[in-house]
Coordinates of C-alpha atoms and ligand atoms in Angstrom, one line a residue:
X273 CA -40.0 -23.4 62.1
X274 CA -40.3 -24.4 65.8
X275 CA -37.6 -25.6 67.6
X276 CA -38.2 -25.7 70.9
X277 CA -41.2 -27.7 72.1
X278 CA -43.2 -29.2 75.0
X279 CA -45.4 -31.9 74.6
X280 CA -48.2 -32.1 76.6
X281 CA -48.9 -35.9 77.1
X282 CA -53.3 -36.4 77.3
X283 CA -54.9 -38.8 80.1
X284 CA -58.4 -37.6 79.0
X285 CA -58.6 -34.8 81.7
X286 CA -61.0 -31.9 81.1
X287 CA -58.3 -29.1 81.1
X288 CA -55.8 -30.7 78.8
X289 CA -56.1 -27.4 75.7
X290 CA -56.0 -25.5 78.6
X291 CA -52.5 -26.8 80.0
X292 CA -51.2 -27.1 76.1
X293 CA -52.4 -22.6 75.9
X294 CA -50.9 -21.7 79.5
X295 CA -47.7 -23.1 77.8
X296 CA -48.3 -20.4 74.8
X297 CA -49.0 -18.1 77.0
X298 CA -45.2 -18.4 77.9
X299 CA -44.0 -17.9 74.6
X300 CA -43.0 -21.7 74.0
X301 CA -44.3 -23.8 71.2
X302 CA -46.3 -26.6 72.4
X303 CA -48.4 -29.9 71.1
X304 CA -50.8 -32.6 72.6
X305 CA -50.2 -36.0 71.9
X306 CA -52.2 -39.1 73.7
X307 CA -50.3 -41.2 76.2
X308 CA -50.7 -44.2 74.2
X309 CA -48.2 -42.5 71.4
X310 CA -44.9 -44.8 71.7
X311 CA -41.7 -43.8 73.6
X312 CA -39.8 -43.3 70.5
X313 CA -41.9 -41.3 68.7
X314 CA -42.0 -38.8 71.9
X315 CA -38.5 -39.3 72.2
X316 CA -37.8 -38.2 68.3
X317 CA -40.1 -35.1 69.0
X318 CA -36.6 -33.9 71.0
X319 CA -39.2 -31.9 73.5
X320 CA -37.5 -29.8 76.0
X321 CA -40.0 -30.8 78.3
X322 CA -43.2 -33.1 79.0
X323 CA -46.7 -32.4 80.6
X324 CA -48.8 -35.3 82.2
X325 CA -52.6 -34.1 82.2
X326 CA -55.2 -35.0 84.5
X327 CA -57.4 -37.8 83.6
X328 CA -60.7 -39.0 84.8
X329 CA -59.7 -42.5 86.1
X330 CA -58.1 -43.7 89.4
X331 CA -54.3 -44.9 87.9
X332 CA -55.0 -48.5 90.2
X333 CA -57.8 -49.2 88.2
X334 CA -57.1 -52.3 85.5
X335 CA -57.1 -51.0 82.4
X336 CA -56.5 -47.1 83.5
X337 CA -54.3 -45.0 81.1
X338 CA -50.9 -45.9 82.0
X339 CA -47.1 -45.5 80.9
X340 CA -44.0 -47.1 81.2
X341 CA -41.6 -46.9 84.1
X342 CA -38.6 -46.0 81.1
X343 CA -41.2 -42.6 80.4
X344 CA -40.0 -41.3 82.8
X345 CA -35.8 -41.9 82.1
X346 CA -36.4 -40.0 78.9
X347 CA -34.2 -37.3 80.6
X348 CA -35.8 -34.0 79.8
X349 CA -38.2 -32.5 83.1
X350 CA -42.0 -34.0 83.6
X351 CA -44.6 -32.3 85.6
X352 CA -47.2 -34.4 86.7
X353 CA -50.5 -32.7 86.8
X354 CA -53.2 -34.2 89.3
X355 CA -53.6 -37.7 87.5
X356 CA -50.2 -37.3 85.8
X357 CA -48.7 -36.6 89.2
X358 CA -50.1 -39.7 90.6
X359 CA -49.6 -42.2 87.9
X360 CA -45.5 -41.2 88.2
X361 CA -45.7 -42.0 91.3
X362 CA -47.6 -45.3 91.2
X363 CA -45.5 -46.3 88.5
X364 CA -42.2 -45.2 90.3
X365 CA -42.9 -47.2 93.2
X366 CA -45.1 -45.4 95.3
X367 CA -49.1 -45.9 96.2
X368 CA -51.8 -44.1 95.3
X369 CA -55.4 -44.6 97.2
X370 CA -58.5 -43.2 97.6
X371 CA -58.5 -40.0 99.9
X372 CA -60.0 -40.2 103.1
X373 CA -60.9 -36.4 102.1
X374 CA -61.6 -35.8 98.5
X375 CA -61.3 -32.0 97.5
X376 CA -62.8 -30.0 95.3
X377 CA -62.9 -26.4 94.3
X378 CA -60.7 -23.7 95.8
X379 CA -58.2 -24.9 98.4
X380 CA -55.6 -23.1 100.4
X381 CA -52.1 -24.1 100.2
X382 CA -49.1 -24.5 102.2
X383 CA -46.3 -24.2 100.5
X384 CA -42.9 -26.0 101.9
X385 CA -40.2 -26.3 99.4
X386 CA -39.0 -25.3 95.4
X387 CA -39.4 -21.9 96.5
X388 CA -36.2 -21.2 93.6
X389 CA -38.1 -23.5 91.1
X390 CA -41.3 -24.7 90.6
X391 CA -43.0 -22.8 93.5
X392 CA -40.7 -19.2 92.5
X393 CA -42.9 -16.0 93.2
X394 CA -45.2 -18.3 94.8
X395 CA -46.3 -16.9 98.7
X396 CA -46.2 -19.3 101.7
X397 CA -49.6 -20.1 101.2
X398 CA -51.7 -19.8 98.1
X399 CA -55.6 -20.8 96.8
X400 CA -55.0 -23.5 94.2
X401 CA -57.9 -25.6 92.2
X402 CA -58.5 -29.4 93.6
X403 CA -60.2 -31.9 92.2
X404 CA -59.4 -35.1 92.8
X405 CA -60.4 -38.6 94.9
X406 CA -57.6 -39.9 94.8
X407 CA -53.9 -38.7 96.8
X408 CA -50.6 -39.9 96.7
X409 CA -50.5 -41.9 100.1
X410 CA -46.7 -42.6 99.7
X411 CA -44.5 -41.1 97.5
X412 CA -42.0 -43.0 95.1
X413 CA -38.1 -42.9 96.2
X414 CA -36.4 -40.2 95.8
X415 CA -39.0 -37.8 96.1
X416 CA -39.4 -34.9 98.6
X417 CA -43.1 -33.2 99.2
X418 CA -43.1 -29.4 98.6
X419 CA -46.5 -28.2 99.3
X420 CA -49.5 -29.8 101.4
X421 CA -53.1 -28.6 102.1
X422 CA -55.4 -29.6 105.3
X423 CA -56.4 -32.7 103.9
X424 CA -53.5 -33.6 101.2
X425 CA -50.2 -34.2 102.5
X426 CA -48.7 -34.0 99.1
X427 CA -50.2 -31.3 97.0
X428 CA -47.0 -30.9 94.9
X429 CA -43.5 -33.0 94.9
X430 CA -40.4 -32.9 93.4
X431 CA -37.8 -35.3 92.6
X432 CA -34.8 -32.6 91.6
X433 CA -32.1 -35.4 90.7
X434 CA -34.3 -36.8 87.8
X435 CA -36.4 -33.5 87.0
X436 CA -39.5 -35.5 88.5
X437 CA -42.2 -32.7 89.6
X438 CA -46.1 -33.7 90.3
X439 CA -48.8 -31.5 91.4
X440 CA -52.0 -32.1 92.7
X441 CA -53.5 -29.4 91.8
X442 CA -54.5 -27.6 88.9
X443 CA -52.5 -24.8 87.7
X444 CA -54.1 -24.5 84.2
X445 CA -57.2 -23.4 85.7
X446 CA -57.8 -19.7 86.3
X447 CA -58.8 -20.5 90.1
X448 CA -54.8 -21.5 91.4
X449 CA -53.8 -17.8 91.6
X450 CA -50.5 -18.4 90.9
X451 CA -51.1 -21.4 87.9
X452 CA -49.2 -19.2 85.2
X453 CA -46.5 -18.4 87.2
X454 CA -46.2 -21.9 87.7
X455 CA -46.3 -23.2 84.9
X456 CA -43.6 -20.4 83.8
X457 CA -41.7 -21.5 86.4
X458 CA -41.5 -25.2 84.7
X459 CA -41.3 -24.5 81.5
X460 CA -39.5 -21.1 81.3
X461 CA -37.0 -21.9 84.2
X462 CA -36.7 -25.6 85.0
X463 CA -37.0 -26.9 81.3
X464 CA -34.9 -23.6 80.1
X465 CA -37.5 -22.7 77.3
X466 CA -36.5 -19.3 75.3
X467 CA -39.4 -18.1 74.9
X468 CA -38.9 -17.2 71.6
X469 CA -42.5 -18.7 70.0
X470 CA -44.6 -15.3 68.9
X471 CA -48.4 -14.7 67.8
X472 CA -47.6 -11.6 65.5
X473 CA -44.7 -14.0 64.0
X474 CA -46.8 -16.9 63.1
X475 CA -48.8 -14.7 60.2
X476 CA -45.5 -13.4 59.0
X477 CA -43.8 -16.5 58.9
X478 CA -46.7 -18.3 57.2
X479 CA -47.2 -16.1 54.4
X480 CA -43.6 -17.0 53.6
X481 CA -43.8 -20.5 53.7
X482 CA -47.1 -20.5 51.3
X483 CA -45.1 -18.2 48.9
X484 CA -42.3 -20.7 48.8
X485 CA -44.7 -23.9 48.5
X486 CA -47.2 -22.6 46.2
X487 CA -45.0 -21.3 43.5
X488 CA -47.0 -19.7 41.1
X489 CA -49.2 -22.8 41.3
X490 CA -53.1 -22.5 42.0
X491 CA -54.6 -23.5 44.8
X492 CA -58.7 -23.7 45.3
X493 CA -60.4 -23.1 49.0
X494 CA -64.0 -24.1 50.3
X495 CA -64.9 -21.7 52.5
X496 CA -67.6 -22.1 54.9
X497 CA -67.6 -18.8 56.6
X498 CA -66.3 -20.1 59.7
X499 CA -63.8 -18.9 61.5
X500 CA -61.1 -21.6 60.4
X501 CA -61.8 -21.3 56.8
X502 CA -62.3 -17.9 57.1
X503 CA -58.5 -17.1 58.6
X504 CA -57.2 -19.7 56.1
X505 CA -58.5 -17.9 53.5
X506 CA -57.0 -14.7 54.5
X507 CA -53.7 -15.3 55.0
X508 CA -53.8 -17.4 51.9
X509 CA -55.0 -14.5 50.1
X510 CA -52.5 -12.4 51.5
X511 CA -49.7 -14.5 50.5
X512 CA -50.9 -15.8 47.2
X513 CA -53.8 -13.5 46.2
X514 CA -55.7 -14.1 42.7
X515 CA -53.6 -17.6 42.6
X516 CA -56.4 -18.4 45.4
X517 CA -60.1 -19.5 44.5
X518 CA -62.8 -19.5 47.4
X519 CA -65.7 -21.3 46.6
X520 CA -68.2 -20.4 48.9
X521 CA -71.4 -22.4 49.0
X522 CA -74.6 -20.6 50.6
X523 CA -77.0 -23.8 51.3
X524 CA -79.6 -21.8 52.6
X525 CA -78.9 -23.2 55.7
X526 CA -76.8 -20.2 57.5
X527 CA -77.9 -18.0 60.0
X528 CA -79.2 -14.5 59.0
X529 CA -77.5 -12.5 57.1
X530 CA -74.7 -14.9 57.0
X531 CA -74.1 -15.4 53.5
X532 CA -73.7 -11.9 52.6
X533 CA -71.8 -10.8 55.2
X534 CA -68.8 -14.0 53.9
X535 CA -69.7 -12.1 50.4
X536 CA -69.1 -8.5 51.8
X537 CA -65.7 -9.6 53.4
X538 CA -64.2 -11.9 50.7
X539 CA -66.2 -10.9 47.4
X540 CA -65.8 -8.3 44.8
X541 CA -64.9 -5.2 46.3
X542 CA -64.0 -6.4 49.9
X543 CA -60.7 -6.1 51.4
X544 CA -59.2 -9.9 50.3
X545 CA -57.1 -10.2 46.8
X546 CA -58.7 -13.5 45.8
X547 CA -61.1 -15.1 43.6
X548 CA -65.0 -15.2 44.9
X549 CA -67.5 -18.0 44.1
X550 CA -70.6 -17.8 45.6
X551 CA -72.8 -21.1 44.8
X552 CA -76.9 -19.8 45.8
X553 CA -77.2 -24.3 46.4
X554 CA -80.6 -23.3 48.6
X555 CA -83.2 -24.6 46.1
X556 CA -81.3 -27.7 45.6
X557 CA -81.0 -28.4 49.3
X558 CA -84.6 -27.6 50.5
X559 CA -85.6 -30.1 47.5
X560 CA -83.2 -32.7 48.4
X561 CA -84.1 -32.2 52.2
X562 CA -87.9 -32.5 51.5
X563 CA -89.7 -35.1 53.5
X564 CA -86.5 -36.2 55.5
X565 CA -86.7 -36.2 59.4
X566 CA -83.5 -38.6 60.5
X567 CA -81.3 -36.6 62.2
X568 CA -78.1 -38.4 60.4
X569 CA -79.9 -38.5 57.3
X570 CA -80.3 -35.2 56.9
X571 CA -76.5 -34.6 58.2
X572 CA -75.8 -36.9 55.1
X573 CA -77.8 -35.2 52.4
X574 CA -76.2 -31.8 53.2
X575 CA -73.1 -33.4 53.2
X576 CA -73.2 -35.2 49.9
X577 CA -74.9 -32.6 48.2
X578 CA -71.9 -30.2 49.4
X579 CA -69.8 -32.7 48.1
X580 CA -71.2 -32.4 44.7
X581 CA -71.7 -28.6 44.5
X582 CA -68.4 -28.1 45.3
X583 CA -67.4 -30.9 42.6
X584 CA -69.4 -29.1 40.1
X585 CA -67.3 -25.7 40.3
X586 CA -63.8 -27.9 41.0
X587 CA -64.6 -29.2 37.3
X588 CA -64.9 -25.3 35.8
X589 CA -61.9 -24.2 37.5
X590 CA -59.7 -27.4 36.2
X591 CA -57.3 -29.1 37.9
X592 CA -55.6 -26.9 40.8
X593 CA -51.9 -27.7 42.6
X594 CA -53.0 -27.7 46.1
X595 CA -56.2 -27.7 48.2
X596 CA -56.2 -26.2 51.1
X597 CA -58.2 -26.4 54.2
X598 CA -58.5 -24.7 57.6
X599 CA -57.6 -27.7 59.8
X600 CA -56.8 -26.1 63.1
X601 CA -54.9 -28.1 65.8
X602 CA -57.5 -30.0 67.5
X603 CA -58.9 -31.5 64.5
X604 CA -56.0 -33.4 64.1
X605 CA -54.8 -34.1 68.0
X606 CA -54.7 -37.7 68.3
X607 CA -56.3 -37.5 71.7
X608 CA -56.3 -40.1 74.3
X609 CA -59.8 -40.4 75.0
X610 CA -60.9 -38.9 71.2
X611 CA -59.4 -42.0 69.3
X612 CA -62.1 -44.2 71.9
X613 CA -65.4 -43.0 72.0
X614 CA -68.2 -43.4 70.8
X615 CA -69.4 -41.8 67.3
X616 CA -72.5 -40.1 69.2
X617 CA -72.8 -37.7 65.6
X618 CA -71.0 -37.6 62.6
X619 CA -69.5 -34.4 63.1
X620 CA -66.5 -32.9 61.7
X621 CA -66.2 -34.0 58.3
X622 CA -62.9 -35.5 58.6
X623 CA -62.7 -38.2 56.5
X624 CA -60.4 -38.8 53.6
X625 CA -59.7 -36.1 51.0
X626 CA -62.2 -35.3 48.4
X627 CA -61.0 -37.4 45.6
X628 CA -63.1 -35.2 42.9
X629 CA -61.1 -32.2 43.5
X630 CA -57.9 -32.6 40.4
X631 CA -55.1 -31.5 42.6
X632 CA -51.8 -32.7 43.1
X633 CA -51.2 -31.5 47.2
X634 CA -53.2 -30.6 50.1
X635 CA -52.3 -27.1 52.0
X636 CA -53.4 -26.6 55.8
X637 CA -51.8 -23.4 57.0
X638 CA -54.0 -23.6 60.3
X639 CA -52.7 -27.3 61.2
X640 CA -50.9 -26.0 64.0
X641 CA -52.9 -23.6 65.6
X642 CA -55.8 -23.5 68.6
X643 CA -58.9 -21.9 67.8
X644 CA -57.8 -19.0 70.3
X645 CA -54.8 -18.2 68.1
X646 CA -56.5 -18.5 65.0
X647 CA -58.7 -15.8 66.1
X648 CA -55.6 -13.9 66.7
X649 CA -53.9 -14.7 63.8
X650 CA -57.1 -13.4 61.9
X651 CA -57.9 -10.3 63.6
X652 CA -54.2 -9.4 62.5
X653 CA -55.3 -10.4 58.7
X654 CA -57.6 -7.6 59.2
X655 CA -60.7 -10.0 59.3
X656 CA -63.4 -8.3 60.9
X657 CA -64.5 -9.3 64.7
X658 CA -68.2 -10.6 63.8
X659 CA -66.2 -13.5 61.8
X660 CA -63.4 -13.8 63.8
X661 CA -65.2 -14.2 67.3
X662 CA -68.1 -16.3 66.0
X663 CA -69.6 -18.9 67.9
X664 CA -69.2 -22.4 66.5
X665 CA -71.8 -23.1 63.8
X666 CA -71.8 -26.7 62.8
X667 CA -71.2 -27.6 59.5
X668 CA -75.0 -28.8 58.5
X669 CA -76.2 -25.8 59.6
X670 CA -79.8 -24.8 60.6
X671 CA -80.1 -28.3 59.2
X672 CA -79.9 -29.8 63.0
X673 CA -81.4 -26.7 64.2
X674 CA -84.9 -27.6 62.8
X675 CA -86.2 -31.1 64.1
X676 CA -87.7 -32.7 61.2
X677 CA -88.3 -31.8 58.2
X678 CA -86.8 -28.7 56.7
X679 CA -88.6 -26.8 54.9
X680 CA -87.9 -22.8 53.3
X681 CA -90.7 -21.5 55.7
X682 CA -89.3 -22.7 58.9
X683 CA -85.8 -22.3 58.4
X684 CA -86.8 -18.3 57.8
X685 CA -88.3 -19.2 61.6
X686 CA -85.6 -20.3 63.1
X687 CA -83.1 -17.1 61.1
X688 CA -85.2 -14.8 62.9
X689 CA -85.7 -16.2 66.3
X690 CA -82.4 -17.2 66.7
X691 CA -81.2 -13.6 65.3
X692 CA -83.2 -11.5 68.0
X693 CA -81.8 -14.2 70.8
X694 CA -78.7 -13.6 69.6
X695 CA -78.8 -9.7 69.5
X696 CA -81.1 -9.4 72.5
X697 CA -78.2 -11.9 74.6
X698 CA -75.0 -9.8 72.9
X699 CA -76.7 -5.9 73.7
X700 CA -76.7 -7.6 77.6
X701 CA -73.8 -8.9 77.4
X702 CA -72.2 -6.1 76.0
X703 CA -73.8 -3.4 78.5
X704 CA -72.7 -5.7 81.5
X705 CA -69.1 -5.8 80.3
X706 CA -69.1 -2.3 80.3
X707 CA -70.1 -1.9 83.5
X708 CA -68.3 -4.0 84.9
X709 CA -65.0 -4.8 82.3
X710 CA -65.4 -8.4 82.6
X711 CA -68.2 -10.6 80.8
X712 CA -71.5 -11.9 82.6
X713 CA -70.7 -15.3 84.8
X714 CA -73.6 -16.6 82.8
X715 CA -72.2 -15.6 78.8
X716 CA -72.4 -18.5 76.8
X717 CA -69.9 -20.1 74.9
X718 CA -72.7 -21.5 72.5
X719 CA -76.3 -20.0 72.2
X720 CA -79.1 -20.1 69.5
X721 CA -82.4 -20.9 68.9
X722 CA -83.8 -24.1 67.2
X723 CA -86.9 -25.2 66.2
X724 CA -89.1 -27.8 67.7
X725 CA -91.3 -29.7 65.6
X726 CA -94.0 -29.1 67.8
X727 CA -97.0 -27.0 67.3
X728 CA -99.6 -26.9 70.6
X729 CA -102.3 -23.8 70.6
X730 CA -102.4 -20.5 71.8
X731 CA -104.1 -17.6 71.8
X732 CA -102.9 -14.3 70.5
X733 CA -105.6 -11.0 70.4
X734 CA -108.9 -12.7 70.2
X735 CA -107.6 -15.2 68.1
X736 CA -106.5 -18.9 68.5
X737 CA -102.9 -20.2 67.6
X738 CA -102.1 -23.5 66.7
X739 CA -98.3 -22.6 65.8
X740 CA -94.8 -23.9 66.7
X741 CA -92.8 -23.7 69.5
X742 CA -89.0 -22.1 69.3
X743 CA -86.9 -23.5 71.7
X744 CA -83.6 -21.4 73.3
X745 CA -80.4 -23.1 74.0
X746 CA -77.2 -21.7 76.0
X747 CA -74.6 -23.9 77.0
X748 CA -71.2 -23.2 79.3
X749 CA -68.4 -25.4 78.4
X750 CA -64.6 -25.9 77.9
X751 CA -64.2 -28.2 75.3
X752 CA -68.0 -29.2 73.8
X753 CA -67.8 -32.4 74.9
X754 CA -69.5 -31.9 78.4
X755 CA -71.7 -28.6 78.9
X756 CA -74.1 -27.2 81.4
X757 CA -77.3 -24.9 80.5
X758 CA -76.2 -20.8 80.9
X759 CA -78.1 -19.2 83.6
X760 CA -79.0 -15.9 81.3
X761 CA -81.1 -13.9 83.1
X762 CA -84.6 -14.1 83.2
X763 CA -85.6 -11.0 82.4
X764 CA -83.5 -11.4 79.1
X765 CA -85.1 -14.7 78.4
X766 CA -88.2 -12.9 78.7
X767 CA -87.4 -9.6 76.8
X768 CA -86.2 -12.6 73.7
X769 CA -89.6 -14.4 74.2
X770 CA -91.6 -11.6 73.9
X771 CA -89.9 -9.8 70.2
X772 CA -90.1 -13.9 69.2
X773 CA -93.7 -14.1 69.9
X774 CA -94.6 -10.6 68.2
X775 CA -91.7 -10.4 65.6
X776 CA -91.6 -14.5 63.9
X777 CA -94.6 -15.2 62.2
X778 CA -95.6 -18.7 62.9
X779 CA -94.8 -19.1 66.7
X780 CA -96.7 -19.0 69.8
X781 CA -94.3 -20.8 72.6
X782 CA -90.7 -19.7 73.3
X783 CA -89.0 -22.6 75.8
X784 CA -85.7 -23.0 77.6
X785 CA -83.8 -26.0 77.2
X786 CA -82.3 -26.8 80.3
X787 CA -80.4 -30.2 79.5
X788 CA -77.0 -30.3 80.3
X789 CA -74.5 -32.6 77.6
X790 CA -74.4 -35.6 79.0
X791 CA -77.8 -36.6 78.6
X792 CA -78.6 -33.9 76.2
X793 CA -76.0 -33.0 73.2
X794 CA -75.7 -29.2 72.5
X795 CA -77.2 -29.7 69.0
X796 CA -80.7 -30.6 69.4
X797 CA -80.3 -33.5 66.4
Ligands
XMP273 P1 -73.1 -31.8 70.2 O1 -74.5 -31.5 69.6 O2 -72.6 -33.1 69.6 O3 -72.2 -30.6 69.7 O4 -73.1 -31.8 71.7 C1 -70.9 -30.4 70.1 C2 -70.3 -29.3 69.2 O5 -70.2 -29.8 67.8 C3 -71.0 -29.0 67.0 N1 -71.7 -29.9 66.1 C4 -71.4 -30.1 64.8 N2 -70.4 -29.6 64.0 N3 -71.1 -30.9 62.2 C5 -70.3 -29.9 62.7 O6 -69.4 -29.4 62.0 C6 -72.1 -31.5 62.8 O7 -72.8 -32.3 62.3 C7 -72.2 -31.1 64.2 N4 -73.1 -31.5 65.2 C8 -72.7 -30.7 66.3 C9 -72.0 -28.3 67.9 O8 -72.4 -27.0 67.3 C10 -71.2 -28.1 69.1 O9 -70.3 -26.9 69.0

C-alpha cells in the first residue's frame, strides 16, 4: 500500500511523534523505529529518506545511544536533528562538547547557506527552538556550516556530496517558524518524496483490504469505547457489517454516561451495521473488587475478570476467523528508550493474544496509524466528536481513580465530580476558543477528578462533615510520559469546587493536585 517511506530513527528525544506527524503533514508515509534496529533491516525498509531524533544524552557519554560510521553510507539523505545532528558528526570524525552557552527556548537565527535546499523559503534570519548543552565544536570532513546563532556557530550543516544535513535546532516544534517548511524542504525536495500519502485515502483503502482479507469470514471485536477500538470498530463495520461482533463490556467502571453513549453509537438502532453486545459485568466487578486496596491488584482483578467476561461471550458466539484489535502505531513502535524502562505500571495490556478466543487470525486495521489520524480517520466514519476527541481513559478505569477500595457508592462520587470538572473545564474552554480561535494556554491534554481515600471534617449549614475529599487533576504533556500540572484558572477551579461540594453527596474538600510526572504519575494509583 505505501511505497514511499521515511524512517524516523528514535534517540529517546521528547519530540520524536512529533518529527514522525510533521512528515505526514507533507503527505509522505512515515515510521519510527529505535536506533538499535540493525542496518539491514533499515536498509530492507528501502526508505527514501532517514530522520535522527533528538535524544536526552550527550553522544560522548559511554554507553550513549550510538550508530555505526556505515549508517550513514546507506546512500539515501539523513537529517540530523539536535542529538542526531551531533552524534553524525561525532561519529564522522568531528567533536562534540559541552557548550560554553547552552540555549534554550526561542533563538534567532542567521541563516548562511542551502538557501535552494534545506533552508528554501527560509528568511536570512529566523526564530528557531534550542535546546541543547551540547554543540558541535568541529564539524566532520566534508561538511560546510549553513546557519549559526549568537552563541552556536553551527546551528544547521550540510554535507551536499553524501546527503549529510544536521540541525541544531528543532524544527518539529511549533516555535521554529519555519520547522514545516523545513522539514518539506528535506523530505519533499531533497529526498524527492511524492507526496502522494492521503488521510481521506487511508479509510478508502482499508475498507478494501478488510473486504479482501475477511472473506465472508467472521470476525469478533472488544470494544472499550475508546477512541482506538472505537474507529476500529467503525471502519470494520463499514467494510464487513453484520460479519462483525462488538462485545462491549460496561464494568461499571466508566465515566458518566459512558456506557450508554458506546450503546447509542454502536447498538440497535445507531448508525454502525454490526452486531452489539453489551455485557452489564458491574456487579461482578464491585464484588470481585471488595476489600482490595493494592493499586496493581486491583489493575489485575479488572483485568482478569475482563478476560473472563469476554471469554464467556467468545464461547456463545463460537469460533470466529479473525480478532481484531485497535492497535494504533505507537503501541507497537519499538522505541528506543520504551524497550528500557522501567515497568512503573502495568499499563497497556499488551501481552500475548488471548488464547480463549477460537480464532484462526488476528486483524489490526489501526496498526499503522497515530492517534491524531485515527481521530481523523474516524470523524470521516461518521463517529461522533465526543468519541472521537476523547481524552485518554485508561483501561481499568475509575478503578485507579478511587484509592482504595472500590466500592458502588464512591465510584457514583467520583462519576459525578469528575463530570461537573469536566463540563465546568470544556464550557471555559470552549467560550475562550471562541473568543479568541485558539484554545486556552492552560487546556489540558488529560483532566479528571479522582478520589482520595481520605475523609477529614467539615462543616456544612449548622452541621458537621466528616466526608471525603475529591481531588482534581490536569496535566500538560506531549507524550504521557513526562507532564506538568495545567494552570486552569482559579476562578474555574473554584466555580468546579463549589457545584462538587453542593452537587456530590458525600464530600466536603475539593483539592488540586499539583505534582508534576516525574515524581507524581498522572494516574493517582
Ligand atoms: P501514568 O499514570 O502512568 O499514566 O502517568 C500515563 C498515561 O497512561 C494512562 N494509564 C493507563 N492506561 N491502563 C491503561 O490502559 C492502565 O493501567 C493505565 N494507567 C495509566 C493514563 O491515563 C495516562 O494517560
Amino acid at each position: 500500500m505505501v511505497n514511499e517511506k521515511i524512517l524516523v530513527i528514535d534517540f529517546g528525544g521528547q519530540y520524536n511523534q512529533l518529527v514522525a506527524r510533521r512528515v505526514r503533514e507533507c503527505n509522505v508515509y512515515c515510521e519510527i523505529y529505535s536506533y538499535k534496529t540493525p542496518l539491514d533491516k533499515i536498509k530492507a525498509m528501502n526508505p527514501k529518506g532517514i530522520i535522527l531524533t533528538g535524544g536526552p544524552d550527550s553522544v560522548y557519554r559511554e554507553g550513549a545511544a550510538t550508530c555505526a560510521p556505515e549508517f550513514f553510507d546507506i546512500g539515501v539523505p539523513i537529517l540530523g536533528l539536535c542529538y542526531g545532528a551531533q552524534l553524525m558528526h561525532q561519529v564522522l570524525g568531528g567533536k562534540v562538547e559541552s557548550a560554553p552557552v547552552r540555549e534554550y527556548g526561542k533563538t534567532k537565527t542567521y541563516i548562511d547557506g542551502a538557501k535552494d535546499t534545506l533552508f528554501k523559503e527560509v528568511e536570512d534570519e529566523t526564530v528557531v527552538w534550542m535546546s541543547h548543552f551540547d554543540y558541535i565544536s568541529k564539524m566532520a570532513p566534508g561538511f560546510e556550516a549553513i546557519a549559526h546563532t549568537d552563541d552556536c556557530p553551527v546551528a544547521a550543516c550540510q554535507n551536499v556530496e553524501r546527503s549529510l544535513y544536521g540541525i541544531q535546532f528543532h524544527p518539529e516544534v511549533l516555535h521554529t517558524a519555519k520547522g514545516k517548511e523545513i522539514l518539506y524542504n528535506f523530505v519533499r525536495g531533497i529526498c524527492n518524496c511524492s507526496g502522494s500519502w492521503r488521510m481521506d485515502s487511508f479509510v478508502e483503502e482499508s475498507i478494501k483490504a478488510i473486504r479482501e482479507k475477511v472473506g465472508d469470514g467472521k470476525v469478533l471485536l472488544a470494544l472499550s469505547g475508546g477512541v482506538d477500538s472505537s474507529v476500529a470498530a467503525g471502519l470494520l463495520s463499514r467494510a464487513i457489517g453484520k460479519q462483525l461482533t462488538c462485545v462491549f463490556v460496561d464494568h461499571g467502571l466508566l465515566r458518566k454516561d459512558e456506557g450508554d453513549e458506546v450503546e447509542h453509537v454502536f447498538g440497535e438502532g445507531g448508525q454502525f451495521d454490526l452486531n452489539f453486545i453489551r455485557v452489564n459485568a458491574q456487579e461482578r466487578y464491585y464484588s470481585k473488587l471488595a476489600g482490595v486496596t493494592e493499586p496493581e491488584r486491583k489493575r489485575k482483578i479488572i483485568g482478569e475478570e475482563f478476560i473472563r467476561v469476554f471469554e464467556e461471550e467468545a464461547k456463545k458466539i463460537g469460533a470466529v476467523d479473525f480478532l481484531a484489535q485497535g492497535t494504533i502505531y505507537p503501541d507497537v513502535v519499538e522505541s528506543g528508550l520504551g524497550g528500557e524502562s522501567a515497568v512503573i505500571k502495568s499499563h497497556h495490556n499488551v501481552g500475548g493474544l488471548p488464547d480463549f478466543v477460537d480464532f484462526k487470525e488476528i486483524i489490526e486495521p489501526l496498526r499503522d496509524l497515530f492517534k491524531d489520524e485515527v481521530r481523523k480517520a474516524g470523524l470521516e466514519l461518521g463517529i461522533p466528536e465526543y468519541l472521537v476527541f476523547r481524552q485518554p481513559f485508561p483501561g481499568p478505569g475509575l478503578g485507579i481513580r478511587i484509592i482504595g477500595e472500590v466500592t458502588d457508592e464512591k465510584v457514583k462520587i467520583v462519576q459525578d465530580a469528575d463530570w461537573i470538572y469536566r463540563s465546568e473545564v470544556e464550557t471555559a474552554a470552549k467560550e475562550y476558543k471562541d473568543a479568541n480561535g485558539v484554545d486556552p494556554a492552560w487546556m489540558p491534554n488529560q483532566y479528571f477528578a479522582a478520589l482520595t481515600n481520605m475523609r477529614s471534617v467539615g462543616v456544612m449549614g449548622d452541621e458537621r462533615t466528616y466526608d471525603y475529599a475529591v481531588a482534581l487533576r490536569a496535566v500538560k504533556t506531549i507524550d504521557f510520559m513526562t507532564a506538568e500540572s495545567a494552570e486552569i484558572p482559579f476562578e474555574i477551579l473554584q466555580r468546579v469546587m463549589s457545584r462538587i461540594i453542593n452537587e456530590v453527596k458525600g464530600v466536603n474538600r475539593v483539592l488540586y493536585d499539583l505534582t508534576s510526572k516525574p515524581p507524581g504519575t498522572i494516574e493517582m494509583e
